Amino acid sequence: MTTVAIIVAAGRGSRAGAGLPKQWRPLAGQPVIAHTLAAFAAFRRILVIHPEDHHLAQTYASLAGVEIVHGGETRAQSVRNALEALAGQGVERVLIHDGARPLVSAAVIERVISALNIHAGAAPALAVTDALWRGEHSVQGTADRTGLWRAQTPQGFRYEAILAAHQAHSGGAADDVEVARDAGLSVAIVTGDEDNLKLTFAPDFARAEALIKRRDMDIRMGNGYDVHAFTEGDHLWLCGVRLPHGRGLLGHSDADVGMHALTDAIYGALAEGDIGRHFPPSDPQWKGAASHIFLHHAIELARSRGYQLSNCDVTLVCERPKIGPHALDMQAELARIMQVEMGRISVKATTSERLGFTGREEGIAALATAVLVKA
Ligand code: MG
């Protein structure tokens, strides 16, 4: 079925403060209306604007799937202009949405569309849960909230039915649901969303910005695995800590198997390959290199892309040396190298019950997981 979104953005609303009408004011780096249009990107969109805002709408007029229609004196007239512009095009359903509700979710839109399979109209709303009072500066009385709803948009309708309802209406309706009901259409209530707020007052913009920031959070996870064999020696490096031991670890660098696994986990989260890609073993300059160079490079690469280390977890697999007594030192050293709090770093160890190469004490294995967050 052909569904068209009508985004109503023709108001002059200035309750949100001086300057541009609220739908054209910036929100998280772009105009409110850009967010609203993006929420309906899956649909053909009619953007209804005030004729004086034509210069502001130019950017959107060139977007694929967006058409501009001029609004009228009232909101109802603006909607009617958009509905009439769609006449004779085989449109079956319309979603009429406030331009100043930029945070509408795909789930709310889907609920409205689904309900239109059964009903001529459907709209999202939230039940009133707060007590309702009457009064000016003091409470003069209370009102019963039973059966009361806070209406939201998009309000969805079968196209021919809502077009006829608007054309027959005498004016003065609060919204399209009232127009529909005055024409005898049944309008189903579907569950709205507390985040689907209508930007009205200045503080609403701050709340919307915070919600967008949370929504746009990018979380990435990577894992790393490394093995180094034992060789002759009297010490080894694990997670940046030098441990005296009857044997050393064989490797091109300092063979810090734990730090290598962690470094690979960070590269993995960034989809940036592994240590070998950034520090080729064929390059003699990395021979005997201290592994904190690798880890520092990986974490700085993450930071340069806007990511912070949320947490990491390193597991060393060996019979000996015993890791437990040194685990806190290792966490502290990794925290120092990466410049993050120690509470975000875990180092732990296990044996392999004397099984396999770690059990036979031929080498040490390490596994690591890292989570990066861009907020
Ligand atoms: Mg290695």
Short mmCIF file of N, CA and C and ligand atoms in Angstrom, two decimals, residues 226-228 253 255-257 260-261 275, ligand 1:
data_model
loop_
_atom_site.label_atom_id
_atom_site.label_comp_id
_atom_site.label_asym_id
_atom_site.label_seq_id
_atom_site.Cartn_x
_atom_site.Cartn_y
_atom_site.Cartn_z
N ASP A 226 46.30 -14.23 21.68
CA ASP A 226 47.71 -14.30 21.33
C ASP A 226 48.37 -15.44 22.12
N VAL A 227 49.45 -15.94 21.55
CA VAL A 227 50.22 -17.01 22.18
C VAL A 227 51.70 -16.70 22.01
N HIS A 228 52.47 -16.88 23.05
CA HIS A 228 53.94 -16.83 22.92
C HIS A 228 54.53 -18.05 23.62
N SER A 253 58.91 -8.78 19.58
CA SER A 253 58.97 -7.63 20.48
C SER A 253 59.33 -8.15 21.88
N ALA A 255 57.33 -9.65 23.66
CA ALA A 255 56.51 -10.86 23.81
C ALA A 255 55.48 -10.77 24.94
N ASP A 256 54.99 -9.55 25.20
CA ASP A 256 53.97 -9.38 26.24
C ASP A 256 52.62 -9.86 25.70
N VAL A 257 52.37 -11.12 25.91
CA VAL A 257 51.23 -11.79 25.28
C VAL A 257 49.89 -11.17 25.71
N HIS A 260 49.46 -7.80 23.97
CA HIS A 260 49.18 -8.01 22.55
C HIS A 260 47.71 -8.37 22.32
N ALA A 261 47.19 -9.26 23.16
CA ALA A 261 45.78 -9.65 23.01
C ALA A 261 44.88 -8.43 23.20
N ILE A 275 47.93 -6.06 15.41
CA ILE A 275 49.23 -5.42 15.63
C ILE A 275 50.13 -5.55 14.40
MG MG B 1 52.13 -11.43 20.17
#
